[in-house]
């Protein structure tokens, strides 16, 4: 049996987590997950917030999401080791082998490039799947609905173009 | 660098947005939910881009639908407040397009990526290193990116258009999303390890 929580239970619990984060009992702010990246970049490359206005802007949100991220890493690690038992070192997702190619170099180069642009895109839009989809759309924010529509469209068009439509068995 | 990392915890504890422990626990529960529901997998997110797996949109729409109704009533009761993001058309459209393309190729987003790394995915770690450089470039050339993003057209919400019928409109919005989450047909894409587990059972 695959150890997995059904989508509806995960959806309900995720809604409760978002509500707790918003509430005055929790964090009294929206849930988000992409601001920590420039914040960490600032720390790793030792950039001064005095010199770079963007670092000043994300000072608080970046720190909050940085701590949240450490929790997410811990939660993900514990669950993958003890509950889903899916922890293993791997480089190539099965789906990539099946629908793209079997080259490790290709996967790693594409990972790096798409990771780079993922953050550029999220920071341009002012949020990501967590900040805009989960928190933003729950507030019925128009900005998040625009983002949601654009992302769904470009995601599905890319899925159609980038991957093979007819896959061979692995 | 060490000092700045410590500074991160001090910043959080000095803010009125939850103690370091609460914020850490929010992240921990998030990590558990994402891992346990397995939506951090390449097959789930890239699979959704290929329309071969629908677990991600089903879960996402259900969570948003429920949260929108719950949040509205929490705001009304004074237990929470709205913090919508501004409408910056250039940023949303160009950023959203770039984000969608990258998400389909990486098979992760900024929230699910770290959870994937925590279960040992090296390709995602490489993606995260790419992301750090993305964050660096964005910080260094913020003036340029700001010119693409454009002016803010305000922080409008959908319910604010329905003056006097906010209760009803947010209820309808939430119910529609919940129904959408239920009617999207369940399609699943498995990876090798899953299929092995399936055979064993």
Tab-separated table of C-alpha atoms in Angstrom:
chain	number	residue	atom	x	y	z
A	1	UNK	CA	0.000	0.000	0.000
A	2	UNK	CA	1.233	3.496	-0.756
A	3	UNK	CA	1.506	5.504	2.434
A	4	UNK	CA	-0.261	8.670	1.475
A	5	UNK	CA	-2.847	11.059	2.816
A	6	UNK	CA	-5.885	11.418	0.518
A	7	UNK	CA	-6.116	14.733	-1.363
A	8	UNK	CA	-9.319	15.822	0.404
A	9	UNK	CA	-7.897	15.343	3.888
A	10	UNK	CA	-4.715	17.176	2.889
A	11	UNK	CA	-6.863	19.984	1.407
A	12	UNK	CA	-8.887	20.358	4.612
A	13	UNK	CA	-5.794	20.352	6.842
A	14	UNK	CA	-3.982	22.782	4.526
A	15	UNK	CA	-6.982	25.171	4.765
A	16	UNK	CA	-6.775	24.941	8.578
A	17	UNK	CA	-3.040	25.664	8.491
A	18	UNK	CA	-3.592	28.736	6.280
A	19	UNK	CA	-6.358	29.942	8.624
A	20	UNK	CA	-4.166	29.410	11.677
A	21	UNK	CA	-1.328	31.361	10.029
A	22	UNK	CA	-3.709	34.242	9.275
A	23	UNK	CA	-5.287	34.271	12.725
A	24	UNK	CA	-4.212	36.457	15.624
A	25	UNK	CA	-3.593	33.221	17.561
A	26	UNK	CA	-1.088	32.097	14.945
A	27	UNK	CA	1.040	34.529	12.984
A	28	UNK	CA	-1.470	37.229	11.967
A	29	UNK	CA	-0.078	37.236	8.422
A	30	UNK	CA	-0.511	35.312	5.151
A	31	UNK	CA	1.315	32.080	4.474
A	32	UNK	CA	4.120	32.437	1.909
A	33	UNK	CA	7.204	30.606	0.724
A	34	UNK	CA	9.329	32.394	-1.877
A	35	UNK	CA	10.602	35.485	-0.075
A	36	UNK	CA	13.102	33.433	1.900
A	37	UNK	CA	15.136	32.822	-1.274
A	38	UNK	CA	16.423	36.380	-1.866
A	39	UNK	CA	16.751	36.679	1.929
A	40	UNK	CA	19.062	33.652	2.022
A	41	UNK	CA	20.894	34.883	-1.090
A	42	UNK	CA	21.578	38.098	0.825
A	43	UNK	CA	22.998	36.101	3.752
A	44	UNK	CA	25.054	33.680	1.621
A	45	UNK	CA	26.612	36.384	-0.538
A	46	UNK	CA	26.884	38.747	2.422
A	47	UNK	CA	25.044	41.600	0.725
A	48	UNK	CA	24.303	44.599	2.877
A	49	UNK	CA	20.601	45.513	3.217
A	50	UNK	CA	21.748	49.138	3.409
A	51	UNK	CA	23.089	48.919	-0.122
A	52	UNK	CA	20.338	46.796	-1.669
A	53	UNK	CA	16.841	48.197	-1.152
A	54	UNK	CA	15.190	44.881	-2.005
A	55	UNK	CA	16.861	43.175	0.962
A	56	UNK	CA	15.515	45.902	3.192
A	57	UNK	CA	12.031	45.309	1.792
A	58	UNK	CA	12.128	41.564	2.462
A	59	UNK	CA	13.913	41.825	5.816
A	60	UNK	CA	10.910	40.814	7.933
A	61	UNK	CA	9.072	38.565	5.487
A	62	UNK	CA	12.317	36.814	4.556
A	63	UNK	CA	13.211	36.083	8.174
A	64	UNK	CA	9.697	34.785	8.910
A	65	UNK	CA	9.707	32.506	5.893
A	66	UNK	CA	13.281	31.453	6.649
A	67	UNK	CA	12.232	30.071	10.039
A	68	UNK	CA	9.100	28.569	8.483
A	69	UNK	CA	11.304	26.880	5.870
A	70	UNK	CA	13.459	25.244	8.550
A	71	UNK	CA	10.238	23.810	9.968
A	72	UNK	CA	9.163	22.589	6.514
A	73	UNK	CA	12.528	20.871	5.976
A	74	UNK	CA	12.231	19.186	9.382
A	75	UNK	CA	8.621	18.152	8.793
A	76	UNK	CA	9.396	16.855	5.308
A	77	UNK	CA	12.423	14.917	6.519
A	78	UNK	CA	10.663	13.283	9.489
A	79	UNK	CA	7.614	12.356	7.409
A	80	UNK	CA	9.679	10.901	4.561
A	81	UNK	CA	11.750	8.809	6.972
A	82	UNK	CA	9.077	7.642	9.412
A	83	UNK	CA	5.678	7.885	7.738
A	84	UNK	CA	5.806	7.672	3.941
A	85	UNK	CA	9.197	5.906	4.073
A	86	UNK	CA	10.039	7.604	0.789
A	87	UNK	CA	13.411	9.021	1.858
A	88	UNK	CA	16.150	8.073	-0.573
A	89	UNK	CA	18.870	9.964	-2.410
A	90	UNK	CA	17.859	10.316	-6.037
A	91	UNK	CA	18.757	12.480	-8.989
A	92	UNK	CA	16.300	11.495	-11.669
A	93	UNK	CA	12.546	11.583	-11.193
A	94	UNK	CA	10.737	8.618	-12.779
A	95	UNK	CA	8.488	11.024	-14.654
A	96	UNK	CA	11.465	12.795	-16.222
A	97	UNK	CA	12.855	9.470	-17.499
A	98	UNK	CA	9.480	8.541	-18.833
A	99	UNK	CA	8.432	11.801	-20.454
A	100	UNK	CA	11.693	13.666	-21.186
A	101	UNK	CA	15.009	11.786	-21.373
A	102	UNK	CA	17.352	9.590	-19.375
A	103	UNK	CA	20.294	12.021	-19.201
A	104	UNK	CA	21.325	13.074	-15.695
A	105	UNK	CA	23.147	16.112	-17.103
A	106	UNK	CA	20.005	17.222	-18.912
A	107	UNK	CA	17.907	16.915	-15.740
A	108	UNK	CA	20.433	18.819	-13.609
A	109	UNK	CA	20.944	21.616	-16.142
A	110	UNK	CA	17.188	22.047	-16.558
A	111	UNK	CA	16.752	21.933	-12.754
A	112	UNK	CA	19.265	24.713	-12.242
A	113	UNK	CA	17.845	26.899	-15.006
A	114	UNK	CA	14.203	26.366	-14.028
A	115	UNK	CA	15.034	26.905	-10.340
A	116	UNK	CA	16.684	30.192	-11.282
A	117	UNK	CA	13.697	31.425	-13.285
A	118	UNK	CA	11.151	30.047	-10.801
A	119	UNK	CA	12.413	32.546	-8.237
A	120	UNK	CA	12.734	35.410	-10.724
A	121	UNK	CA	9.102	34.784	-11.729
A	122	UNK	CA	7.853	34.525	-8.152
A	123	UNK	CA	9.614	37.712	-7.084
A	124	UNK	CA	8.361	39.624	-10.146
A	125	UNK	CA	4.795	38.619	-9.291
A	126	UNK	CA	5.282	39.234	-5.573
A	127	UNK	CA	4.389	35.701	-4.565
A	128	UNK	CA	4.305	32.014	-5.459
A	129	UNK	CA	1.986	29.045	-5.186
A	130	UNK	CA	1.726	29.548	-1.420
A	131	UNK	CA	1.522	33.328	-1.260
A	132	UNK	CA	-0.710	33.875	-4.283
A	133	UNK	CA	-2.679	30.632	-4.725
A	134	UNK	CA	-3.269	29.561	-1.133
A	135	UNK	CA	-3.195	32.815	0.810
A	136	UNK	CA	-4.037	35.266	-1.972
A	137	UNK	CA	-6.985	33.475	-3.519
A	138	UNK	CA	-8.377	32.649	-0.064
A	139	UNK	CA	-8.588	36.443	0.415
A	140	UNK	CA	-10.272	36.681	-3.011
A	141	UNK	CA	-7.444	39.014	-4.093
A	142	UNK	CA	-7.717	40.051	-7.739
A	143	UNK	CA	-3.916	40.114	-8.079
A	144	UNK	CA	-3.751	36.443	-7.070
A	145	UNK	CA	-6.483	35.457	-9.508
A	146	UNK	CA	-4.561	37.110	-12.359
A	147	UNK	CA	-1.403	35.288	-11.246
A	148	UNK	CA	-3.321	32.005	-10.874
A	149	UNK	CA	-4.802	32.228	-14.372
A	150	UNK	CA	-1.470	33.101	-16.006
A	151	UNK	CA	0.421	30.344	-14.141
A	152	UNK	CA	-2.143	27.637	-14.960
A	153	UNK	CA	-2.013	28.597	-18.631
A	154	UNK	CA	1.777	28.711	-18.933
A	155	UNK	CA	2.144	25.552	-16.804
A	156	UNK	CA	-0.141	23.512	-19.034
A	157	UNK	CA	1.242	24.900	-22.316
A	158	UNK	CA	4.782	24.094	-21.118
A	159	UNK	CA	3.682	20.605	-20.061
A	160	UNK	CA	2.314	20.054	-23.560
A	161	UNK	CA	5.374	21.382	-25.411
A	162	UNK	CA	8.254	20.386	-23.151
A	163	UNK	CA	7.379	16.724	-22.507
A	164	UNK	CA	6.665	13.872	-24.883
A	165	UNK	CA	2.982	13.273	-25.331
A	166	UNK	CA	3.417	9.564	-26.041
A	167	UNK	CA	5.672	7.993	-23.478
A	168	UNK	CA	7.568	4.749	-23.736
A	169	UNK	CA	7.697	2.543	-20.695
A	170	UNK	CA	10.733	3.078	-18.522
B	1	UNK	CA	27.122	34.896	8.059
B	2	UNK	CA	26.506	33.039	11.329
B	3	UNK	CA	25.547	36.288	12.966
B	4	UNK	CA	23.014	37.036	10.241
B	5	UNK	CA	21.426	33.620	10.622
B	6	UNK	CA	21.013	34.259	14.348
B	7	UNK	CA	19.634	37.649	13.415
B	8	UNK	CA	16.892	35.848	11.466
B	9	UNK	CA	15.568	34.296	14.689
B	10	UNK	CA	15.837	37.579	16.583
B	11	UNK	CA	13.922	39.382	13.823
B	12	UNK	CA	11.106	36.831	14.013
B	13	UNK	CA	10.893	36.869	17.799
B	14	UNK	CA	10.793	40.692	17.850
B	15	UNK	CA	7.907	40.783	15.393
B	16	UNK	CA	4.270	40.291	16.306
B	17	UNK	CA	3.833	37.449	13.807
B	18	UNK	CA	4.126	34.443	16.046
B	19	UNK	CA	7.024	33.264	18.189
B	20	UNK	CA	9.953	31.452	16.593
B	21	UNK	CA	8.417	28.224	17.876
B	22	UNK	CA	4.980	28.931	16.350
B	23	UNK	CA	6.499	29.910	12.993
B	24	UNK	CA	8.713	26.815	13.017
B	25	UNK	CA	5.675	24.644	13.830
B	26	UNK	CA	3.662	26.209	10.986
B	27	UNK	CA	6.499	25.196	8.669
B	28	UNK	CA	6.730	21.738	10.218
B	29	UNK	CA	3.022	21.035	9.751
B	30	UNK	CA	3.287	22.379	6.189
B	31	UNK	CA	6.199	20.010	5.509
B	32	UNK	CA	4.301	17.041	6.951
B	33	UNK	CA	1.156	17.819	4.918
B	34	UNK	CA	3.066	18.308	1.659
B	35	UNK	CA	5.118	15.138	2.208
B	36	UNK	CA	2.272	12.977	3.461
B	37	UNK	CA	-0.004	13.995	0.576
B	38	UNK	CA	2.981	13.498	-1.794
B	39	UNK	CA	2.276	16.672	-3.772
B	40	UNK	CA	5.996	17.504	-3.585
B	41	UNK	CA	6.687	14.869	-6.225
B	42	UNK	CA	7.790	15.611	-9.758
B	43	UNK	CA	5.121	13.204	-11.011
B	44	UNK	CA	2.437	15.236	-9.252
B	45	UNK	CA	3.427	18.768	-10.348
B	46	UNK	CA	4.978	18.115	-13.778
B	47	UNK	CA	2.278	15.448	-14.109
B	48	UNK	CA	-0.344	18.144	-13.568
B	49	UNK	CA	1.349	20.284	-16.245
B	50	UNK	CA	0.965	17.304	-18.600
B	51	UNK	CA	-2.611	16.823	-17.324
B	52	UNK	CA	-1.729	13.277	-16.278
B	53	UNK	CA	-2.176	13.883	-12.541
B	54	UNK	CA	-4.838	15.993	-10.858
B	55	UNK	CA	-4.062	15.569	-7.145
B	56	UNK	CA	-2.405	19.015	-6.924
B	57	UNK	CA	-5.317	21.060	-8.357
B	58	UNK	CA	-7.892	19.033	-6.415
B	59	UNK	CA	-6.117	19.618	-3.124
B	60	UNK	CA	-5.305	23.257	-3.928
B	61	UNK	CA	-8.849	24.224	-4.968
B	62	UNK	CA	-10.367	22.497	-1.938
B	63	UNK	CA	-7.924	24.225	0.436
B	64	UNK	CA	-8.537	27.658	-1.143
B	65	UNK	CA	-12.322	27.205	-1.168
B	66	UNK	CA	-12.474	26.215	2.497
B	67	UNK	CA	-9.928	28.823	3.566
B	68	UNK	CA	-11.735	31.643	1.730
B	69	UNK	CA	-14.981	31.034	3.627
B	70	UNK	CA	-13.256	30.453	6.956
B	71	UNK	CA	-11.018	33.476	6.560
B	72	UNK	CA	-13.878	35.819	5.708
B	73	UNK	CA	-15.729	34.931	8.890
B	74	UNK	CA	-12.534	35.130	10.937
B	75	UNK	CA	-11.901	38.637	9.595
B	76	UNK	CA	-15.505	39.614	10.394
B	77	UNK	CA	-15.064	38.314	13.951
B	78	UNK	CA	-11.850	40.275	14.345
B	79	UNK	CA	-9.567	37.253	14.589
B	80	UNK	CA	-7.652	37.927	11.368
B	81	UNK	CA	-7.183	40.585	8.727
B	82	UNK	CA	-6.776	40.602	4.982
B	83	UNK	CA	-3.347	41.261	3.467
B	84	UNK	CA	-3.973	41.064	-0.297
B	85	UNK	CA	-1.057	41.634	-2.650
B	86	UNK	CA	-1.101	44.634	-5.008
B	87	UNK	CA	-2.155	44.320	-8.648
B	88	UNK	CA	1.084	44.918	-10.556
B	89	UNK	CA	0.129	43.844	-14.058
B	90	UNK	CA	3.612	43.587	-15.586
B	91	UNK	CA	4.926	41.609	-12.641
B	92	UNK	CA	1.918	39.309	-12.408
B	93	UNK	CA	1.716	38.509	-16.112
B	94	UNK	CA	5.443	38.267	-16.949
B	95	UNK	CA	6.325	36.779	-13.553
B	96	UNK	CA	3.395	34.352	-13.695
B	97	UNK	CA	4.369	33.163	-17.182
B	98	UNK	CA	7.998	32.592	-16.184
B	99	UNK	CA	6.859	30.936	-12.948
B	100	UNK	CA	4.485	28.531	-14.736
B	101	UNK	CA	7.109	27.477	-17.289
B	102	UNK	CA	9.717	26.894	-14.569
B	103	UNK	CA	7.270	25.024	-12.344
B	104	UNK	CA	6.400	22.615	-15.184
B	105	UNK	CA	10.089	21.914	-15.894
B	106	UNK	CA	11.385	21.719	-12.303
B	107	UNK	CA	8.231	19.957	-11.135
B	108	UNK	CA	8.314	21.945	-7.878
B	109	UNK	CA	7.375	25.358	-6.550
B	110	UNK	CA	9.126	27.338	-3.794
B	111	UNK	CA	7.016	25.656	-1.087
B	112	UNK	CA	7.178	22.039	-2.248
B	113	UNK	CA	10.847	22.215	-3.345
B	114	UNK	CA	12.386	22.209	0.154
B	115	UNK	CA	10.145	19.306	1.213
B	116	UNK	CA	11.445	17.360	-1.796
B	117	UNK	CA	15.027	18.155	-0.845
B	118	UNK	CA	14.264	16.862	2.654
B	119	UNK	CA	13.387	13.470	1.159
B	120	UNK	CA	16.699	13.277	-0.686
B	121	UNK	CA	16.048	14.703	-4.175
B	122	UNK	CA	19.382	15.955	-5.451
B	123	UNK	CA	18.005	17.396	-8.701
B	124	UNK	CA	15.755	19.668	-6.641
B	125	UNK	CA	18.722	20.749	-4.525
B	126	UNK	CA	20.437	21.808	-7.755
B	127	UNK	CA	17.222	23.663	-8.649
B	128	UNK	CA	17.304	25.396	-5.255
B	129	UNK	CA	20.903	26.500	-5.850
B	130	UNK	CA	19.676	27.929	-9.166
B	131	UNK	CA	16.948	29.651	-7.150
B	132	UNK	CA	19.476	31.240	-4.790
B	133	UNK	CA	21.220	32.711	-7.843
B	134	UNK	CA	17.810	33.848	-9.102
B	135	UNK	CA	17.257	35.595	-5.784
B	136	UNK	CA	20.734	37.123	-6.017
B	137	UNK	CA	20.155	38.465	-9.536
B	138	UNK	CA	16.757	39.836	-8.513
B	139	UNK	CA	18.310	41.637	-5.546
B	140	UNK	CA	21.246	43.026	-7.539
B	141	UNK	CA	19.141	44.263	-10.460
B	142	UNK	CA	16.022	45.222	-8.509
B	143	UNK	CA	15.747	48.573	-10.315
B	144	UNK	CA	15.513	46.823	-13.679
B	145	UNK	CA	12.941	44.280	-12.444
B	146	UNK	CA	10.927	47.027	-10.800
B	147	UNK	CA	10.570	48.750	-14.166
B	148	UNK	CA	9.053	45.527	-15.592
B	149	UNK	CA	6.633	45.087	-12.703
B	150	UNK	CA	4.835	48.367	-13.212
B	151	UNK	CA	2.753	50.503	-10.931
B	152	UNK	CA	0.403	49.066	-8.325
B	153	UNK	CA	-3.260	49.281	-9.326
B	154	UNK	CA	-4.384	48.753	-5.750
B	155	UNK	CA	-5.012	45.788	-3.490
B	156	UNK	CA	-8.524	45.007	-4.665
B	157	UNK	CA	-10.390	41.882	-3.577
B	158	UNK	CA	-13.305	40.195	-5.305
B	159	UNK	CA	-15.649	40.567	-2.311
B	160	UNK	CA	-15.141	44.349	-2.309
B	161	UNK	CA	-17.029	44.462	-5.633
B	162	UNK	CA	-20.134	43.039	-3.957
B	163	UNK	CA	-20.902	45.825	-1.553
B	164	UNK	CA	-23.570	44.740	0.895
B	165	UNK	CA	-23.437	41.115	-0.285
B	166	UNK	CA	-19.965	40.212	0.934
B	167	UNK	CA	-21.185	37.197	2.940
B	168	UNK	CA	-23.020	35.723	0.014
B	169	UNK	CA	-20.282	36.434	-2.540
B	170	UNK	CA	-17.488	34.863	-0.520
B	171	UNK	CA	-19.726	31.878	0.205
B	172	UNK	CA	-20.483	31.414	-3.504
B	173	UNK	CA	-16.781	31.828	-4.365
B	174	UNK	CA	-15.761	29.225	-1.798
B	175	UNK	CA	-18.472	26.737	-2.731
B	176	UNK	CA	-17.594	27.025	-6.451
B	177	UNK	CA	-13.937	26.228	-5.716
B	178	UNK	CA	-14.907	23.283	-3.494
B	179	UNK	CA	-17.205	21.923	-6.223
B	180	UNK	CA	-14.433	22.394	-8.809
B	181	UNK	CA	-12.062	20.416	-6.589
B	182	UNK	CA	-14.560	17.560	-6.373
B	183	UNK	CA	-15.536	17.414	-10.054
B	184	UNK	CA	-11.985	17.480	-11.449
B	185	UNK	CA	-11.526	13.800	-12.349
B	186	UNK	CA	-8.914	12.066	-10.194
B	187	UNK	CA	-5.934	11.071	-12.371
B	188	UNK	CA	-2.719	9.737	-10.905
B	189	UNK	CA	0.829	9.408	-12.138
B	190	UNK	CA	3.083	7.087	-10.154
B	191	UNK	CA	6.812	6.803	-9.835
B	192	UNK	CA	8.773	3.546	-9.665
B	193	UNK	CA	8.826	3.384	-5.870
B	194	UNK	CA	5.055	3.870	-5.715
B	195	UNK	CA	4.457	1.120	-8.224
B	196	UNK	CA	6.635	-1.233	-6.188
B	197	UNK	CA	4.611	-0.431	-3.084
B	198	UNK	CA	1.420	-0.997	-5.063
B	199	UNK	CA	2.596	-4.442	-6.166
B	200	UNK	CA	3.433	-5.438	-2.605
B	201	UNK	CA	-0.047	-4.676	-1.367
